Amino acid sequence: DITAIPDAAANGSTVFCQGGSVVISTTLPTNATKIQWYGGASGTTAIGSPTDALSITATTTGQYRAYFLKPDPGNSANFIAFAGTSFGGTENTTNPVTVTVNPLPAASITEGSVAAFCADQPVLLHATGGGTYQWMLSGNALSGITSANYTPTVSGDYTVKVTDAMTGCVATSSATAVTVNPLPSTPILKQNAQTICIDNSFDLTSI
């Protein structure tokens, strides 16, 4: 039987943003030959099958622990719990490692994927997602443009990077392609006559 249960330990922070991960490792105690990893909210959901792997990569919130097994004397292909314990129970298992994965903010620009306007009628772009904002043009940060609303003045692909104030998690919105259409040239009227009499007329030509 196992006389000393090893610890399970993480190789980094166990609190991180969605898309991150942490490796949880342990060692095999004397007489144990396999590990059954468990996770889930209460640490009771089996992850895969009994394995030789001394570590597991956690990517979701849960309680992670290693449960130790020995070979089945009646079937060398099987692995069983030690005498007096139940498979996956609270004996012969490491203390759980709690992992918390924080969601990313829902960054978006409410105007959608396309916005077009004339140079004298600018469109106000609105960002959502909460926290703090940083507007980007073609992937480059626009210095000092950190409010939820922004009025672009040049054409290009605009995105907004949103940072959750509580967790520090960051997400970038899909791009909005902005087109600023130039105004037509101001016409100049050419007079064909300087002075006319009442009831007469002359042509004004636009050039």
Short mmCIF file of C-alpha atoms in Angstrom, two decimals:
data_model
loop_
_atom_site.label_atom_id
_atom_site.label_comp_id
_atom_site.label_asym_id
_atom_site.label_seq_id
_atom_site.Cartn_x
_atom_site.Cartn_y
_atom_site.Cartn_z
CA ASP A 1 0.00 0.00 0.00
CA ILE A 2 0.95 3.66 -0.34
CA THR A 3 2.51 5.07 2.80
CA ALA A 4 3.09 8.65 1.69
CA ILE A 5 1.01 10.63 -0.79
CA PRO A 6 3.01 13.18 -2.82
CA ASP A 7 1.79 16.67 -3.56
CA ALA A 8 0.53 18.00 -6.86
CA ALA A 9 1.92 21.38 -7.85
CA ALA A 10 1.43 23.90 -10.64
CA ASN A 11 4.33 25.26 -12.67
CA GLY A 12 2.86 28.77 -12.76
CA SER A 13 -0.12 30.87 -11.79
CA THR A 14 -3.35 28.93 -11.39
CA VAL A 15 -5.42 32.03 -12.17
CA PHE A 16 -5.23 33.13 -15.80
CA CYS A 17 -7.26 34.33 -18.78
CA GLN A 18 -9.10 32.20 -21.29
CA GLY A 19 -6.64 30.81 -23.80
CA GLY A 20 -3.94 30.29 -21.17
CA SER A 21 -2.90 27.13 -19.38
CA VAL A 22 -0.90 25.76 -16.47
CA VAL A 23 0.88 22.42 -16.04
CA ILE A 24 0.10 20.45 -12.87
CA SER A 25 2.61 17.76 -11.90
CA THR A 26 3.11 15.07 -9.27
CA THR A 27 5.30 12.03 -8.61
CA LEU A 28 4.49 8.33 -8.27
CA PRO A 29 4.51 7.09 -4.68
CA THR A 30 5.93 3.69 -3.76
CA ASN A 31 3.83 0.76 -5.01
CA ALA A 32 1.73 2.90 -7.36
CA THR A 33 2.23 2.40 -11.10
CA LYS A 34 -0.46 4.50 -12.78
CA ILE A 35 -2.25 7.82 -12.30
CA GLN A 36 -5.85 8.68 -13.00
CA TRP A 37 -6.16 12.45 -13.35
CA TYR A 38 -9.36 14.15 -12.23
CA GLY A 39 -10.74 17.62 -12.86
CA GLY A 40 -14.06 19.43 -13.05
CA ALA A 41 -15.74 21.74 -10.58
CA SER A 42 -15.47 19.25 -7.69
CA GLY A 43 -12.46 17.25 -8.89
CA THR A 44 -14.51 14.14 -9.63
CA THR A 45 -14.49 14.12 -13.44
CA ALA A 46 -12.01 11.59 -14.83
CA ILE A 47 -9.65 12.98 -17.46
CA GLY A 48 -8.78 10.25 -19.94
CA SER A 49 -7.65 6.82 -18.79
CA PRO A 50 -5.03 5.67 -16.26
CA THR A 51 -1.68 6.92 -17.49
CA ASP A 52 2.04 7.08 -16.83
CA ALA A 53 1.94 10.85 -17.32
CA LEU A 54 3.11 12.68 -14.21
CA SER A 55 1.65 15.98 -15.39
CA ILE A 56 -1.46 17.39 -17.01
CA THR A 57 -2.15 20.71 -18.73
CA ALA A 58 -5.17 22.53 -17.28
CA THR A 59 -7.02 24.96 -19.55
CA THR A 60 -10.38 25.22 -17.78
CA THR A 61 -11.59 26.12 -14.31
CA GLY A 62 -11.65 23.19 -11.89
CA GLN A 63 -10.11 21.14 -9.09
CA TYR A 64 -7.27 19.01 -10.45
CA ARG A 65 -5.83 15.99 -8.63
CA ALA A 66 -3.95 12.76 -9.28
CA TYR A 67 -5.36 9.45 -8.05
CA PHE A 68 -2.84 6.62 -7.71
CA LEU A 69 -3.46 3.05 -8.91
CA LYS A 70 -1.76 -0.35 -8.82
CA PRO A 71 -1.84 -3.27 -11.30
CA ASP A 72 -4.76 -5.69 -11.13
CA PRO A 73 -3.30 -9.09 -10.01
CA GLY A 74 -5.96 -10.88 -12.03
CA ASN A 75 -5.47 -8.86 -15.23
CA SER A 76 -2.21 -7.12 -15.91
CA ALA A 77 -3.92 -4.83 -18.42
CA ASN A 78 -6.10 -3.32 -15.70
CA PHE A 79 -5.33 -1.03 -12.80
CA ILE A 80 -7.26 -0.95 -9.57
CA ALA A 81 -7.57 0.99 -6.35
CA PHE A 82 -5.57 -0.08 -3.34
CA ALA A 83 -7.25 -2.32 -0.79
CA GLY A 84 -9.73 -0.53 1.42
CA THR A 85 -10.20 2.39 -0.99
CA SER A 86 -12.65 3.20 -3.75
CA PHE A 87 -11.56 4.04 -7.29
CA GLY A 88 -11.35 7.82 -7.61
CA GLY A 89 -12.15 8.34 -3.95
CA THR A 90 -10.51 10.65 -1.44
CA GLU A 91 -7.80 8.17 -0.42
CA ASN A 92 -4.52 7.73 -2.29
CA THR A 93 -4.96 11.02 -4.10
CA THR A 94 -3.15 14.35 -4.04
CA ASN A 95 -4.71 17.44 -2.58
CA PRO A 96 -6.56 19.29 -5.35
CA VAL A 97 -5.01 22.20 -7.21
CA THR A 98 -7.61 24.90 -7.84
CA VAL A 99 -7.48 26.46 -11.30
CA THR A 100 -9.48 29.57 -12.19
CA VAL A 101 -9.82 30.62 -15.83
CA ASN A 102 -11.24 34.12 -16.32
CA PRO A 103 -13.25 34.83 -19.48
CA LEU A 104 -12.12 37.40 -22.03
CA PRO A 105 -14.14 40.62 -22.35
CA ALA A 106 -16.64 40.68 -25.22
CA ALA A 107 -14.92 43.35 -27.31
CA SER A 108 -16.93 44.71 -30.25
CA ILE A 109 -17.63 47.79 -32.35
CA THR A 110 -21.37 48.31 -32.68
CA GLU A 111 -21.19 49.77 -36.21
CA GLY A 112 -20.30 46.34 -37.59
CA SER A 113 -17.73 45.41 -40.21
CA VAL A 114 -18.18 48.36 -42.60
CA ALA A 115 -18.71 52.10 -42.13
CA ALA A 116 -18.58 54.70 -44.91
CA PHE A 117 -19.25 58.43 -44.81
CA CYS A 118 -18.43 61.71 -46.48
CA ALA A 119 -15.57 63.78 -45.11
CA ASP A 120 -17.94 66.44 -43.73
CA GLN A 121 -20.28 63.92 -42.08
CA PRO A 122 -18.08 61.76 -39.79
CA VAL A 123 -19.40 58.61 -38.11
CA LEU A 124 -18.94 57.96 -34.39
CA LEU A 125 -17.69 54.43 -33.63
CA HIS A 126 -18.91 52.86 -30.38
CA ALA A 127 -16.95 50.18 -28.47
CA THR A 128 -18.47 47.73 -26.00
CA GLY A 129 -17.03 45.21 -23.58
CA GLY A 130 -16.45 47.26 -20.44
CA GLY A 131 -13.17 48.02 -18.71
CA THR A 132 -10.67 50.19 -20.55
CA TYR A 133 -10.30 50.78 -24.28
CA GLN A 134 -7.51 51.34 -26.80
CA TRP A 135 -8.43 52.11 -30.39
CA MET A 136 -6.26 50.63 -33.12
CA LEU A 137 -5.78 51.47 -36.81
CA SER A 138 -4.39 48.62 -38.94
CA GLY A 139 -3.14 46.96 -35.75
CA ASN A 140 -1.34 50.05 -34.45
CA ALA A 141 -2.44 51.82 -31.27
CA LEU A 142 -3.83 55.32 -31.73
CA SER A 143 -2.07 57.39 -29.08
CA GLY A 144 -4.40 58.79 -26.44
CA ILE A 145 -7.56 57.34 -28.02
CA THR A 146 -8.87 55.41 -25.03
CA SER A 147 -12.55 56.29 -24.62
CA ALA A 148 -15.47 54.05 -25.57
CA ASN A 149 -16.31 56.27 -28.57
CA TYR A 150 -14.09 57.42 -31.43
CA THR A 151 -14.62 59.46 -34.59
CA PRO A 152 -12.20 58.32 -37.31
CA THR A 153 -10.85 60.85 -39.77
CA VAL A 154 -9.01 58.58 -42.23
CA SER A 155 -9.90 55.38 -44.03
CA GLY A 156 -8.64 52.07 -42.67
CA ASP A 157 -9.39 49.00 -40.56
CA TYR A 158 -10.27 50.00 -36.99
CA THR A 159 -10.33 47.66 -34.00
CA VAL A 160 -10.60 48.26 -30.26
CA LYS A 161 -8.63 46.44 -27.57
CA VAL A 162 -10.66 45.98 -24.38
CA THR A 163 -9.09 45.24 -20.99
CA ASP A 164 -11.23 43.88 -18.16
CA ALA A 165 -10.66 46.13 -15.15
CA MET A 166 -11.10 43.29 -12.65
CA THR A 167 -9.15 40.43 -14.23
CA GLY A 168 -6.79 42.21 -16.61
CA CYS A 169 -7.90 39.91 -19.43
CA VAL A 170 -7.63 41.48 -22.88
CA ALA A 171 -9.57 40.93 -26.10
CA THR A 172 -9.56 42.71 -29.46
CA SER A 173 -12.70 43.29 -31.50
CA SER A 174 -13.24 42.34 -35.11
CA ALA A 175 -12.24 45.07 -37.55
CA THR A 176 -14.54 47.77 -38.89
CA ALA A 177 -13.47 48.88 -42.37
CA VAL A 178 -13.93 52.65 -42.46
CA THR A 179 -14.06 54.54 -45.76
CA VAL A 180 -13.92 58.33 -45.69
CA ASN A 181 -15.21 59.56 -49.05
CA PRO A 182 -13.72 62.90 -50.15
CA LEU A 183 -15.99 65.81 -50.99
CA PRO A 184 -16.33 66.80 -54.65
CA SER A 185 -14.47 69.91 -55.78
CA THR A 186 -16.32 73.19 -55.19
CA PRO A 187 -17.59 74.39 -58.59
CA ILE A 188 -16.58 77.81 -59.94
CA LEU A 189 -19.08 79.76 -62.02
CA LYS A 190 -17.76 81.52 -65.11
CA GLN A 191 -19.74 84.53 -66.23
CA ASN A 192 -20.16 85.15 -69.97
CA ALA A 193 -21.42 88.68 -69.38
CA GLN A 194 -20.85 91.27 -66.67
CA THR A 195 -23.88 93.48 -67.11
CA ILE A 196 -27.31 92.66 -68.45
CA CYS A 197 -30.54 94.49 -68.85
CA ILE A 198 -33.80 93.63 -67.16
CA ASP A 199 -35.58 90.72 -68.87
CA ASN A 200 -32.32 89.55 -70.49
CA SER A 201 -30.30 86.51 -69.47
CA PHE A 202 -26.89 84.92 -69.91
CA ASP A 203 -25.30 81.52 -69.28
CA LEU A 204 -23.39 80.59 -66.15
CA THR A 205 -21.00 77.74 -66.83
CA SER A 206 -19.71 75.51 -64.07
CA ILE A 207 -16.00 74.76 -64.32
#
